[in-house]
C-alpha positions as semicolon CSV with decimal commas, in nm:
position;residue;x (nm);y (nm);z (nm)
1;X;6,168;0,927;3,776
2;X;6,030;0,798;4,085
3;X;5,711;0,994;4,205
4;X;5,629;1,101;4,563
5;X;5,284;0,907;4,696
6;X;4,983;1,222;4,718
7;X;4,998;1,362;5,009
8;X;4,723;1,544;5,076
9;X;4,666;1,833;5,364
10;X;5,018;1,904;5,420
11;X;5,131;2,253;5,482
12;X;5,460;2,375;5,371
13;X;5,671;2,276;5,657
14;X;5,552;1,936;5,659
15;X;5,618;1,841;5,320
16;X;5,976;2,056;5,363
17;X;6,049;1,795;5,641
18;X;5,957;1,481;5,395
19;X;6,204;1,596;5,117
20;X;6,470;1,649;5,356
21;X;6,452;1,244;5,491
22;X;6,401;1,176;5,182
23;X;6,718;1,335;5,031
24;X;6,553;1,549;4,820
25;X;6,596;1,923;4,787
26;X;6,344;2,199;4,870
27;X;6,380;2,577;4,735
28;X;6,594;2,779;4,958
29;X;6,870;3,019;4,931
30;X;7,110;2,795;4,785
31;X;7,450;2,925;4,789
32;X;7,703;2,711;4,594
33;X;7,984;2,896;4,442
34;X;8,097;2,825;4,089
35;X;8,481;2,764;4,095
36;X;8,669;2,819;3,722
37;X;9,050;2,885;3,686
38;X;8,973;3,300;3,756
39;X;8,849;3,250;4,120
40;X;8,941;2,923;4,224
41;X;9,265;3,062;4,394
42;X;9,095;3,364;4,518
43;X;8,756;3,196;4,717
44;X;8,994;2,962;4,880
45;X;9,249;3,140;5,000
46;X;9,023;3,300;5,220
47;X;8,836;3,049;5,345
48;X;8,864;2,892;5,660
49;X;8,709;2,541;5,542
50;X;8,578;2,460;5,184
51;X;8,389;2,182;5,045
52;X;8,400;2,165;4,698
53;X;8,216;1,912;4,483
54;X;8,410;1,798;4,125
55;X;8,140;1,658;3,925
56;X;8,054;1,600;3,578
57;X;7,682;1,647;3,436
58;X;7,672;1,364;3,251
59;X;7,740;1,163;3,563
60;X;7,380;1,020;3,765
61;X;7,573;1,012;4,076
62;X;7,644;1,377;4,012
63;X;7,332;1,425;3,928
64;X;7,174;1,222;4,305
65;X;7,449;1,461;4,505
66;X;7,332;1,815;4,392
67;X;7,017;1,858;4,522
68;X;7,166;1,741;4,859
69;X;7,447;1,957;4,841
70;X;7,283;2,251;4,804
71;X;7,050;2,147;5,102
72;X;7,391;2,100;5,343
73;X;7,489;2,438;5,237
74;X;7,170;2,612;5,332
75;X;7,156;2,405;5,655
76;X;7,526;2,474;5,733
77;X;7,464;2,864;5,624
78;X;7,242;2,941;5,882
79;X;7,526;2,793;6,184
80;X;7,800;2,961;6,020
81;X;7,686;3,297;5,823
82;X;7,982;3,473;5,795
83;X;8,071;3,352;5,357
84;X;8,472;3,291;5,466
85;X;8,419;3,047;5,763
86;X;8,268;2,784;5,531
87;X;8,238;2,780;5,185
88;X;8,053;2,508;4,987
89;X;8,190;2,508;4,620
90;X;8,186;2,318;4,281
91;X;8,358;2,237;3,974
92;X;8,236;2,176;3,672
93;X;8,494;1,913;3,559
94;X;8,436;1,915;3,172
95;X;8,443;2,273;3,136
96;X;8,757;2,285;3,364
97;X;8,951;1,984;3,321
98;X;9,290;2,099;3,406
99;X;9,105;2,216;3,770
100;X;9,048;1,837;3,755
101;X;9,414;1,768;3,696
102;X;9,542;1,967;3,924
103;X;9,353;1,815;4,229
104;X;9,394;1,481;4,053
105;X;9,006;1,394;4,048
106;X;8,963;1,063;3,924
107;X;8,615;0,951;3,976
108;X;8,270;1,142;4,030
109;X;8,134;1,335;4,251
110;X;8,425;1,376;4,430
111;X;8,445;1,604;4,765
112;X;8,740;1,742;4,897
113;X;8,795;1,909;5,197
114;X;8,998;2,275;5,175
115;X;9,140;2,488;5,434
116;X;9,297;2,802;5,379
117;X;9,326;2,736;5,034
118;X;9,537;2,325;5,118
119;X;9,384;2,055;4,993
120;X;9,292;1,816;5,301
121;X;9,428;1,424;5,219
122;X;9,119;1,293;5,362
123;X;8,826;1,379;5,177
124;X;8,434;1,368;5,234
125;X;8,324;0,996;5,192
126;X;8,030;0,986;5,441
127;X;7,702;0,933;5,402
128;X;7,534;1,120;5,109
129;X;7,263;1,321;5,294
130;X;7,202;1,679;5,423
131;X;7,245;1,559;5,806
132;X;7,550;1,365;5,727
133;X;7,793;1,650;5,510
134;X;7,624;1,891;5,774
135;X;7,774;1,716;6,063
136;X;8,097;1,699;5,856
137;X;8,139;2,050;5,890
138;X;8,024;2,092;6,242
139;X;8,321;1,837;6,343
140;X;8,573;2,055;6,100
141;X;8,495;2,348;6,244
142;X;8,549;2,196;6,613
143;X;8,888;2,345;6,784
144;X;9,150;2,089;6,743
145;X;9,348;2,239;7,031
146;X;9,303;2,154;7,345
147;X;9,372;2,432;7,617
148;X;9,608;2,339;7,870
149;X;9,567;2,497;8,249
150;X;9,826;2,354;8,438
151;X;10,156;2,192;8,345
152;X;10,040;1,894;8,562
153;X;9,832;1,759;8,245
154;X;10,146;1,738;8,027
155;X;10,286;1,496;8,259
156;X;9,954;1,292;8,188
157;X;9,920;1,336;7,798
158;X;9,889;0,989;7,592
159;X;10,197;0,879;7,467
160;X;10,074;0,635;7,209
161;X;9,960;0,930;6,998
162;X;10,211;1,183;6,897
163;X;10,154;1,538;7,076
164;X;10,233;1,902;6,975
165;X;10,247;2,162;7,247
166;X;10,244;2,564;7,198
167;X;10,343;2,754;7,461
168;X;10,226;3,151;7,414
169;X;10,205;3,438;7,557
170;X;9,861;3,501;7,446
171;X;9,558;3,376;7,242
172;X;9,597;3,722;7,011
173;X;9,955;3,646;6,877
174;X;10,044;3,595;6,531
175;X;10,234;3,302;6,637
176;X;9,964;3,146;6,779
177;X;9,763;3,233;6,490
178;X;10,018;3,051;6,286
179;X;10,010;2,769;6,501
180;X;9,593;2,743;6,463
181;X;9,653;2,686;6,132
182;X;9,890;2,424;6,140
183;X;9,665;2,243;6,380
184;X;9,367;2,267;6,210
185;X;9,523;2,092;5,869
186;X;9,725;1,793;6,070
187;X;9,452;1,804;6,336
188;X;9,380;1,380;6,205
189;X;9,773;1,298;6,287
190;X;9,844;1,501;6,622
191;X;9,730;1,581;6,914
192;X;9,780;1,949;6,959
193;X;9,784;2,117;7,293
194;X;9,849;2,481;7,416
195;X;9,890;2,698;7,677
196;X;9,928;3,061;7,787
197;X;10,008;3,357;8,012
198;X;10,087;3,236;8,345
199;X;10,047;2,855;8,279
200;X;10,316;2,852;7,983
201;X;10,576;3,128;8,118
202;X;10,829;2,853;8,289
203;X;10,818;2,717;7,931
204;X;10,869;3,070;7,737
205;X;11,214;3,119;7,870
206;X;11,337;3,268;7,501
207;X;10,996;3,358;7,399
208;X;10,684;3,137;7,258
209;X;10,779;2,810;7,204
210;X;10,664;2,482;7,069
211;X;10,757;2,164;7,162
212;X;10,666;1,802;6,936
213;X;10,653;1,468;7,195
214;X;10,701;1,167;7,015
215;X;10,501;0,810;7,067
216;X;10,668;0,670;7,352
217;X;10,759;0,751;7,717
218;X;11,128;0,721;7,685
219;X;11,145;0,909;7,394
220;X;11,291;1,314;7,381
221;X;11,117;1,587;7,289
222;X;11,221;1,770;6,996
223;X;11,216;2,178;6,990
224;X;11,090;2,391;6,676
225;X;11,373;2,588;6,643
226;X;11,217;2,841;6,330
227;X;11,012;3,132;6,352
228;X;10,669;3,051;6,449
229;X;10,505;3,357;6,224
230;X;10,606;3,149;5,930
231;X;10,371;2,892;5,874
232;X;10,548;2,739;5,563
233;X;10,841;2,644;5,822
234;X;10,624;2,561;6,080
235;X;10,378;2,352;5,882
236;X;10,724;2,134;5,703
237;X;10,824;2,063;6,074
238;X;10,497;1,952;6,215
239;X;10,389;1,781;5,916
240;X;10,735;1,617;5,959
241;X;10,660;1,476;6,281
242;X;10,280;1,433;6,261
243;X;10,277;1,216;5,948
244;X;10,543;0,928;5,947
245;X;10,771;0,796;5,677
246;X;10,585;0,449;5,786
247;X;10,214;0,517;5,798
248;X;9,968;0,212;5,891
249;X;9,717;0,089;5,661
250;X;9,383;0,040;5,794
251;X;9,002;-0,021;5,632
252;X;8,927;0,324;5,712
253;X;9,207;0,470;5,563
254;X;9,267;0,179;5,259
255;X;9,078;0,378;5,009
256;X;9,217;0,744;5,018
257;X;9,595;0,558;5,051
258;X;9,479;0,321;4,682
259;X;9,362;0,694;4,516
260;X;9,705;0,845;4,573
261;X;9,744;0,551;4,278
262;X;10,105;0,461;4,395
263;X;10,256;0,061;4,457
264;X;10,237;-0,036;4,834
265;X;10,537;-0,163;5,028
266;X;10,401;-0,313;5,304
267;X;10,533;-0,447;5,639
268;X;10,299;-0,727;5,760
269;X;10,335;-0,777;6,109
270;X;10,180;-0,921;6,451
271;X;10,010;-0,616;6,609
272;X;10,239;-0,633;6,933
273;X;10,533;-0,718;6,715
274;X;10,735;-0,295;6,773
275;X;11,059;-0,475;6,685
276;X;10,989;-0,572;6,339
277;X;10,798;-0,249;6,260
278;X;11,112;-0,082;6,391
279;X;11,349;-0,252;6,195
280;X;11,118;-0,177;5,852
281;X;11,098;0,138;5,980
282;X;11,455;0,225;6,037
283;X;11,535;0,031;5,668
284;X;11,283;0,239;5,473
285;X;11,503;0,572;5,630
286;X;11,813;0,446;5,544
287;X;11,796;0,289;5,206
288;X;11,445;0,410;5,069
289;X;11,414;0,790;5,174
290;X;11,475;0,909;4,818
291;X;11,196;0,682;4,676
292;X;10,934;0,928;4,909
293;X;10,689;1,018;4,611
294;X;10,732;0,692;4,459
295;X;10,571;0,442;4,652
296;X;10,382;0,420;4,941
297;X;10,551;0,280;5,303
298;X;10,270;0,120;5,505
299;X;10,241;-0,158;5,727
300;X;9,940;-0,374;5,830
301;X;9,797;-0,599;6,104
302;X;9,839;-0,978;6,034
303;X;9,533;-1,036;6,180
304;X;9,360;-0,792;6,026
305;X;9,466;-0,857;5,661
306;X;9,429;-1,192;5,665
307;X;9,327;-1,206;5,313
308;X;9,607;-1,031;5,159
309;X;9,798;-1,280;5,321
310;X;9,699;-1,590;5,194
311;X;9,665;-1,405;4,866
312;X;10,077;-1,464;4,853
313;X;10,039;-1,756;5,023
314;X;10,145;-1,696;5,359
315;X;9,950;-1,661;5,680
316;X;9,991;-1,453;5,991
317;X;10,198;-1,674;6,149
318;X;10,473;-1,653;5,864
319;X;10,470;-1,256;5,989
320;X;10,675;-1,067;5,993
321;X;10,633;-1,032;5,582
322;X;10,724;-0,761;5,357
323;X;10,576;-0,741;4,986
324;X;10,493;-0,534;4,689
325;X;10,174;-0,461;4,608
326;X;10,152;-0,265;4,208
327;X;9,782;-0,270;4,216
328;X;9,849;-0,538;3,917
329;X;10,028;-0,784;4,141
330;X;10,157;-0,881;4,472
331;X;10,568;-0,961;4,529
332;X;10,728;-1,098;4,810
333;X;11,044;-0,984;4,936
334;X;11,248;-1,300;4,983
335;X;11,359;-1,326;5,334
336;X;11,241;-1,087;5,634
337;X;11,622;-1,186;5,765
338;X;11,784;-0,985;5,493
339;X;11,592;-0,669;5,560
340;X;11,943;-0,544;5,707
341;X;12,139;-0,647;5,461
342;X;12,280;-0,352;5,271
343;X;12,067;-0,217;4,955
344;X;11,886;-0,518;4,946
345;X;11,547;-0,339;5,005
346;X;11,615;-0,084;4,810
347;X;11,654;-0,330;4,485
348;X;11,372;-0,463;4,589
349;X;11,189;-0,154;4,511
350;X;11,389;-0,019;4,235
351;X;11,358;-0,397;4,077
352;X;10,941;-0,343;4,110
353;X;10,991;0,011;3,900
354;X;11,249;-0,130;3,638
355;X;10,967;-0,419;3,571
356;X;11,239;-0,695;3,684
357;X;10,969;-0,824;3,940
358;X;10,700;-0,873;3,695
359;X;10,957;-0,973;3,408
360;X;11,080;-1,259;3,623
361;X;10,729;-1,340;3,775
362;X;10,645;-1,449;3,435
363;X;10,977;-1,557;3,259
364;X;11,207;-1,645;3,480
365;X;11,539;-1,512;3,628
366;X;11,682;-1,237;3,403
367;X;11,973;-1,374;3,194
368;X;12,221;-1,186;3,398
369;X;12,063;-1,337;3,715
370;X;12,062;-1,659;3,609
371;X;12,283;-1,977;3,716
372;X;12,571;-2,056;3,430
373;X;12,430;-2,280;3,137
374;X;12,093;-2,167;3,204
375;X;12,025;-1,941;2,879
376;X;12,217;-2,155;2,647
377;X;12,039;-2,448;2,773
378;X;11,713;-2,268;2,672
379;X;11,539;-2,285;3,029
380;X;11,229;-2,051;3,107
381;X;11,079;-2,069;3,457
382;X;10,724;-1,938;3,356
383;X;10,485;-1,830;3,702
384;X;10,217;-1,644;3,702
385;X;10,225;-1,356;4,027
386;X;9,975;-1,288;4,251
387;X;9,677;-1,049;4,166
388;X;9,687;-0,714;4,312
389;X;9,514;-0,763;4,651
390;X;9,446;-0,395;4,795
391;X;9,348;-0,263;4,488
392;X;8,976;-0,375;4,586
393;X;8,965;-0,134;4,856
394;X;8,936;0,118;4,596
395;X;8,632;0,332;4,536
396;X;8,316;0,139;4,475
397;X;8,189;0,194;4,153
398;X;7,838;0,167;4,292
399;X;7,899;0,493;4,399
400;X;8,117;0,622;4,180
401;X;8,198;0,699;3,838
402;X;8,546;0,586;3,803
403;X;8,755;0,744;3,562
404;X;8,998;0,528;3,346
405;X;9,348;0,470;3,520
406;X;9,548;0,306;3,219
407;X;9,865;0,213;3,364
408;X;10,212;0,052;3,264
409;X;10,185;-0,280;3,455
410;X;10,438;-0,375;3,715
C-alpha cells in the first residue's frame, strides 16, 4: 500500500480536501444501499435515478472504486436529500450471481445507470473520481424537456435530430407525467419538447397530444394515437421512433454496442453518401426485421473507420461496403449492387449464424455450392478470414476485470 507523505499541521478540513484529489475516501455518512434479490425490485422502482455498482471483492478494481463511490454518494446526498431522487446502490456479484445474470454483467466494477426501476443502455464509463460520477448525476438529473412558449420555435426546431413534442394542458397531468418519464429514459436519442395552456391549445383539438418529427424537412409527422397515461404504450412508440432499426456506430458509442456481445452488420459508407444508407436501411426492414435481437444493424463513417477497412482489404473509396463482423472474423458481402436483390441479404446473415461464412472462409464452397466436378475432383479452396476488427473497442482490461465470454465461433 502506498503511504501518504507526513503532513504535518493540517487541520481536519485540509487533509479532507487532500484525500478527495487524491481519490481517496474520508469518513462521512456513507449511504450505499445493499441490493440482494428481496429489495432489488423494491429500491428501484421508486427511484427516480439509480447508480448501482456490480462488483466482486476479489476484484482490485473493485476494490480502487469503493472508497470513491461512497465519496460521490455523500457529495451527491447533500444536492439531492430526498433517498428516492437518487439512489447510489451495489451488488455484491458472488453472493448474487443470478442479479449478475439478469443485468448481464460481464466485467468488474460495472455501473449502470437506473431510472424508475429500467436499466439505462448507456452506462457510467467516466472518469473514476468523486467530481466526475458527481457530475454524472447532476447532468441526469437535468430536465430533458425543453419548454416551448410560442409555436414560432417549432417552425425552427433542428431537423437533423429527431424531435418529440407534447402538447398539454398542464404541467400537473398524469399524461404529462407519463410523458416525463419517457423523456427522461430516451432523453440520449430525442429531442423532447413541450408545451402548455395557451401556447399548446391550437394543437389540443381532441385533447393532449403528442406529436414525433422525423430527421428531415420533407418528412411527415407521425401522431401517437394511444393513451398517453400508459407509459408501456407510450414508451414502445417513442422508443420506436427515437432509436432506429439502423443505428450509427461511433468511438463513443463502440464499446456499450461490442457488450451487447452480438455480430455487427455494418454499412460502410461516405459520410454525405444518404442514398446508400437509405438503401441499407430500407433492405435491413424488408428482409432482416425478424433477425432484431440477433445481430446488430449499424453503419459507420469511411473515413472514420479507416482501419476496419483495410482490415478486409478495402479502403474508403471502395464505399459503399457492407460486412459481417462475429467478433471472431470479418465477412464481406459480395457486391453492394445486389443489396436489392431479393433475400440475398438476408442469406447473408442467416449464412453468418448457420456457420456457412466461416465454413467456407476456411474450406471452401460448400459441396452443394460448388461448380460440377468440384467434390469428386477432390478440390479444397482453404483461406483464412479476416480477424474480428471491432472487437478491440471492447472494454479495456486495464480497467476492467473481464469476465470469460466463451463463444461458438462464427
Amino acid at each position: 500500500m502506498k503511504l501518504l507523505p507526513t503532513l504535518p499541521h493540517l487541520d481536519t478540513r485540509s487533509f479532507t480536501i487532500i484525500l478527495l484529489v487524491m481519490g481517496l475516501s474520508t469518513p462521512g455518512n456513507t449511504e450505499i444501499t445493499s441490493l440482494d434479490t428481496g429489495n432489488i425490485d423494491d429500491i428501484l422502482n421508486n427511484a427516480g435515478v439509480a447508480l448501482v455498482n456490480f462488483y466482486a471483492d476479489w476484484c482490485r478494481f473493485s476494490q480502487m472504486l469503493h472508497p470513491i463511490f461512497e465519496e460521490a454518494s455523500n457529495v451527491v446526498r447533500e444536492e439531492y436529500p430526498d433517498a428516492t431522487q437518487v439512489v447510489f446502490a451495489r451488488v455484491d456479484c458472488d453472493q448474487h450471481s443470478d442479479i449478475a445474470q439478469r443485468y448481464r454483467i460481464s466485467k468488474y466494477p460495472t455501473l449502470k445507470l437506473f431510472r424508475n426501476g429500467m436499466m439505462m443502455k448507456r452506462e457510467y464509463r467516466g472518469q473514476r473520481s468523486v467530481a466526475a460520477i458527481a457530475d454524472f448525476i447532476r447532468q441526469q438529473k437535468v430536465d430533458p424537456i425543453k419548454e416551448i412558449n410560442s409555436l414560432e420555435e417549432v417552425d425552427s426546431l433542428d431537423r437533423s435530430k429527431r424531435n418529440i413534442i407534447g402538447y398539454f394542458e398542464n404541467k400537473e397531468s398524469d399524461n404529462y407525467h407519463s410523458f416525463e418519464k419517457v423523456a427522461n429514459i430516451l432523453r440520449d436519442d430525442c429531442m423532447f419538447l413541450s408545451a402548455f395552456g395557451a401556447v399548446s391549445e391550437s394543437e389540443r383539438f381532441s385533447g393532449d397530444n403528442v406529436i414525433y418529427k422525423p430527421m428531415g424537412e420533407t418528412v411527415p409527422d407521425m401522431v401517437y394515437l394511444g393513451s398517453l397515461t400508459n407509459f408501456d404504450l407510450t414508451y414502445a412508440w417513442s422508443q420506436d421512433k427515437c432509436v432506429p432499426l439502423v443505428r450509427e456506430i461511433t468511438f463513443e458509442n463502440g464499446e456499450e454496442l461490442t457488450e451487447e456481445g452480438i455480430p455487427f452488420l455494418i454499412l460502410f459508407h461516405v459520410k454525405e453518401d444518404a442514398d446508400s444508407l437509405e438503401k441499407f436501411q430500407h433492405e435491413v426492414a424488408r428482409q432482416l426485421i425478424g433477425e432484431k435481437g440477433s445481430i446488430n444493424f449499424l453503419h459507420a463513417d469511411c473515413e472514420k473507420f479507416r482501419h476496419p477497412l483495410l482490415h478486409i482489404q478495402k479502403t474508403p473509396a471502395d464505399c459503399p461496403v457492407i460486412a459481417i463482423d462475429s467478433f471472431r472474423h470479418m465477412y464481406v458481402f459480395p457486391d453492394f449492387k445486389d443489396l436489392a436483390v431479393p433475400g440475398k441479404l438476408r442469406q447473408f446473415v442467416v449464412d453468418l449464424h448457420s456457420g456457412k461464412l466461416h465454413r467456407e472462409f476456411h474450406h471452401g464452397p460448400d459441396p452443394t455450392d460448388s461448380t460440377p466436378g468440384q467434390e469428386e475432383m477432390g478440390v479444397e479452396v482453404a483461406s483464412s478470414p479476416p480477424e474480428s476488427s471491432f472487437q478491440k473497442l471492447a472494454p479495456s482490461e486495464s480497467r476492467y476485470t473481464i469476465l470469460s465470454r466463451d463463444r461458438d465461433e462464427l
